[in-house]
mmCIF file of C-alpha atoms in Angstrom:
data_model
loop_
_atom_site.group_PDB
_atom_site.id
_atom_site.type_symbol
_atom_site.label_atom_id
_atom_site.label_comp_id
_atom_site.label_asym_id
_atom_site.label_seq_id
_atom_site.Cartn_x
_atom_site.Cartn_y
_atom_site.Cartn_z
ATOM 1 C CA MET A 147 0.265 -0.148 -0.178
ATOM 2 C CA ASN A 148 1.538 3.722 -1.172
ATOM 3 C CA LEU A 149 1.036 5.730 1.799
ATOM 4 C CA LYS A 150 2.744 8.699 0.275
ATOM 5 C CA PHE A 151 -0.556 11.200 0.531
ATOM 6 C CA LEU A 152 0.162 10.623 4.086
ATOM 7 C CA LYS A 153 2.365 13.978 5.672
ATOM 8 C CA LYS A 154 3.805 13.688 9.278
ATOM 9 C CA SER A 155 2.006 15.999 10.323
ATOM 10 C CA ASP A 156 -1.002 13.555 9.387
ATOM 11 C CA ILE A 157 -0.134 10.850 11.257
ATOM 12 C CA ALA A 158 0.708 12.506 14.697
ATOM 13 C CA LEU A 159 -2.868 13.960 14.206
ATOM 14 C CA ILE A 160 -3.751 9.976 13.514
ATOM 15 C CA ILE A 161 -2.130 8.857 17.273
ATOM 16 C CA ILE A 162 -3.662 11.778 19.198
ATOM 17 C CA LEU A 163 -7.087 11.416 17.874
ATOM 18 C CA LEU A 164 -6.115 7.591 18.711
ATOM 19 C CA VAL A 165 -5.404 8.380 22.407
ATOM 20 C CA ILE A 166 -8.142 10.596 22.785
ATOM 21 C CA CYS A 167 -10.368 8.077 21.919
ATOM 22 C CA VAL A 168 -8.531 5.209 24.022
ATOM 23 C CA ALA A 169 -8.765 7.840 26.967
ATOM 24 C CA THR A 170 -12.033 8.772 26.691
ATOM 25 C CA LEU A 171 -13.402 4.998 26.829
ATOM 26 C CA LEU A 172 -11.292 3.488 29.128
ATOM 27 C CA PRO A 173 -13.364 4.444 31.968
ATOM 28 C CA LYS A 174 -16.146 2.974 31.450
ATOM 29 C CA TYR A 175 -14.180 -0.793 31.016
ATOM 30 C CA LEU A 176 -12.227 0.225 34.307
ATOM 31 C CA SER A 177 -14.362 1.112 36.790
ATOM 32 C CA LYS A 178 -15.262 -1.448 39.278
ATOM 33 C CA GLY A 179 -18.543 -1.079 41.129
ATOM 34 C CA ASP A 180 -17.127 -1.445 44.600
ATOM 35 C CA ASN A 181 -19.816 -0.965 47.362
ATOM 36 C CA LEU A 182 -22.691 -1.026 44.882
ATOM 37 C CA THR A 183 -26.277 -1.679 45.890
ATOM 38 C CA ALA A 184 -29.481 -1.897 43.797
ATOM 39 C CA VAL A 185 -32.542 -0.369 45.212
ATOM 40 C CA ILE A 186 -35.355 -1.623 44.030
ATOM 41 C CA LEU A 187 -38.699 0.469 44.169
ATOM 42 C CA ARG A 188 -42.632 -0.537 43.288
ATOM 43 C CA ASP A 189 -44.697 2.841 43.480
ATOM 44 C CA GLY A 190 -42.332 5.037 45.884
ATOM 45 C CA GLN A 191 -41.793 1.923 48.365
ATOM 46 C CA GLU A 192 -38.973 0.157 49.032
ATOM 47 C CA ILE A 193 -39.353 -3.774 48.055
ATOM 48 C CA GLU A 194 -35.669 -5.075 47.888
ATOM 49 C CA ARG A 195 -31.746 -3.617 48.599
ATOM 50 C CA ILE A 196 -28.792 -6.019 47.083
ATOM 51 C CA ASP A 197 -25.643 -5.484 47.929
ATOM 52 C CA LEU A 198 -24.026 -6.298 44.541
ATOM 53 C CA SER A 199 -20.695 -7.349 45.339
ATOM 54 C CA GLN A 200 -21.894 -9.985 47.473
ATOM 55 C CA VAL A 201 -23.622 -11.702 44.204
ATOM 56 C CA THR A 202 -21.926 -14.126 42.995
ATOM 57 C CA GLU A 203 -24.627 -15.884 39.789
ATOM 58 C CA GLU A 204 -27.235 -14.495 37.785
ATOM 59 C CA TYR A 205 -30.476 -14.205 38.802
ATOM 60 C CA GLU A 206 -33.526 -13.555 38.293
ATOM 61 C CA ILE A 207 -36.463 -11.315 40.190
ATOM 62 C CA ASP A 208 -40.304 -11.523 39.078
ATOM 63 C CA LEU A 209 -41.489 -8.082 40.411
ATOM 64 C CA GLU A 210 -44.777 -9.492 40.226
ATOM 65 C CA CYS A 211 -46.554 -6.005 38.966
ATOM 66 C CA THR A 212 -48.859 -5.276 35.764
ATOM 67 C CA PRO A 213 -47.741 -5.283 33.116
ATOM 68 C CA LYS A 214 -44.944 -7.818 34.182
ATOM 69 C CA ALA A 215 -41.180 -7.000 34.482
ATOM 70 C CA VAL A 216 -38.339 -8.823 35.184
ATOM 71 C CA ILE A 217 -34.851 -7.620 36.417
ATOM 72 C CA THR A 218 -31.759 -9.892 36.259
ATOM 73 C CA VAL A 219 -29.255 -9.608 39.105
ATOM 74 C CA GLY A 220 -25.793 -9.543 38.439
ATOM 75 C CA PRO A 221 -21.978 -9.754 40.006
ATOM 76 C CA ASN A 222 -21.973 -5.579 39.987
ATOM 77 C CA TYR A 223 -24.714 -5.045 37.393
ATOM 78 C CA ILE A 224 -28.660 -5.207 37.065
ATOM 79 C CA PHE A 225 -30.669 -4.727 34.764
ATOM 80 C CA TYR A 226 -34.541 -5.109 33.572
ATOM 81 C CA SER A 227 -34.133 -8.225 31.118
ATOM 82 C CA TYR A 228 -38.193 -7.938 30.393
ATOM 83 C CA ALA A 229 -40.810 -5.896 30.576
ATOM 84 C CA GLU A 230 -44.613 -6.110 29.202
ATOM 85 C CA CYS A 231 -45.276 -2.961 28.262
ATOM 86 C CA PRO A 232 -45.338 -1.076 24.669
ATOM 87 C CA ASP A 233 -42.330 0.439 24.513
ATOM 88 C CA LYS A 234 -39.782 -1.316 26.250
ATOM 89 C CA LEU A 235 -37.441 1.797 27.344
ATOM 90 C CA CYS A 236 -36.344 0.012 31.066
ATOM 91 C CA VAL A 237 -35.220 -3.141 28.503
ATOM 92 C CA ASN A 238 -33.416 -1.182 26.467
ATOM 93 C CA THR A 239 -31.316 0.831 28.897
ATOM 94 C CA GLY A 240 -29.022 -1.969 29.291
ATOM 95 C CA LYS A 241 -27.122 -3.000 32.699
ATOM 96 C CA LEU A 242 -26.582 -0.801 35.536
ATOM 97 C CA THR A 243 -22.971 -1.159 36.514
ATOM 98 C CA HIS A 244 -22.057 2.701 38.257
ATOM 99 C CA ALA A 245 -22.976 4.407 41.062
ATOM 100 C CA GLY A 246 -26.117 6.512 40.287
ATOM 101 C CA ASP A 247 -27.299 4.752 37.626
ATOM 102 C CA THR A 248 -31.777 4.532 37.162
ATOM 103 C CA ALA A 249 -33.411 2.486 35.182
ATOM 104 C CA ALA A 250 -37.689 3.016 35.412
ATOM 105 C CA CYS A 251 -40.193 1.262 33.972
ATOM 106 C CA ILE A 252 -43.323 3.656 34.026
ATOM 107 C CA PRO A 253 -46.011 0.978 33.228
ATOM 108 C CA SER A 254 -45.075 -1.415 36.352
ATOM 109 C CA LYS A 255 -44.492 1.909 38.383
ATOM 110 C CA THR A 256 -41.075 0.131 39.574
ATOM 111 C CA LEU A 257 -37.301 1.675 39.345
ATOM 112 C CA VAL A 258 -33.859 0.102 39.670
ATOM 113 C CA VAL A 259 -31.409 2.484 41.257
ATOM 114 C CA LEU A 260 -27.834 1.976 42.526
ATOM 115 C CA GLU A 261 -26.647 3.591 45.447
ATOM 116 C CA GLY A 262 -22.965 3.626 46.414
ATOM 117 C CA GLU A 263 -19.438 5.523 46.293
ATOM 118 C CA LYS A 264 -18.049 6.913 42.938
ATOM 119 C CA SER A 265 -14.565 7.110 43.351
ATOM 120 C CA SER A 266 -12.592 10.466 43.021
ATOM 121 C CA ASP A 267 -10.589 9.419 39.897
ATOM 122 C CA SER A 268 -14.221 8.490 38.204
ATOM 123 C CA PRO A 269 -16.159 10.582 35.663
ATOM 124 C CA ASP A 270 -19.271 12.481 36.970
ATOM 125 C CA VAL A 271 -20.730 11.295 33.800
ATOM 126 C CA ILE A 272 -20.353 8.610 30.734
ATOM 127 C CA THR A 273 -22.797 9.281 27.487
ATOM 128 C CA TYR A 274 -22.748 6.948 24.484
#
């Protein structure tokens, strides 16, 4: 392949952009889920509190609500895995893995919130 059309400054710019991309994405994959507690609420009342750092195997919780919603709990994560609601926004939220993450299923009046300490070196917000 002939790379005569690339100048040294172009290669330097590409390397700088790659470093910026890696530095931006790295905190998401290096952050640990230390001391994460999942709080599950229905109609504003706490129905369960789970220490996610103590979970060793994935399991499901049927929220026994209408429309039906199921939450999957695993080591340092939790997510809505099934919902009978028409828009499925709660399922599309994905895995909650950081303190402050929240997912809600409005039709079933349920909410999942992750509580925990944020480390000082972790970013305040991660967007996708």
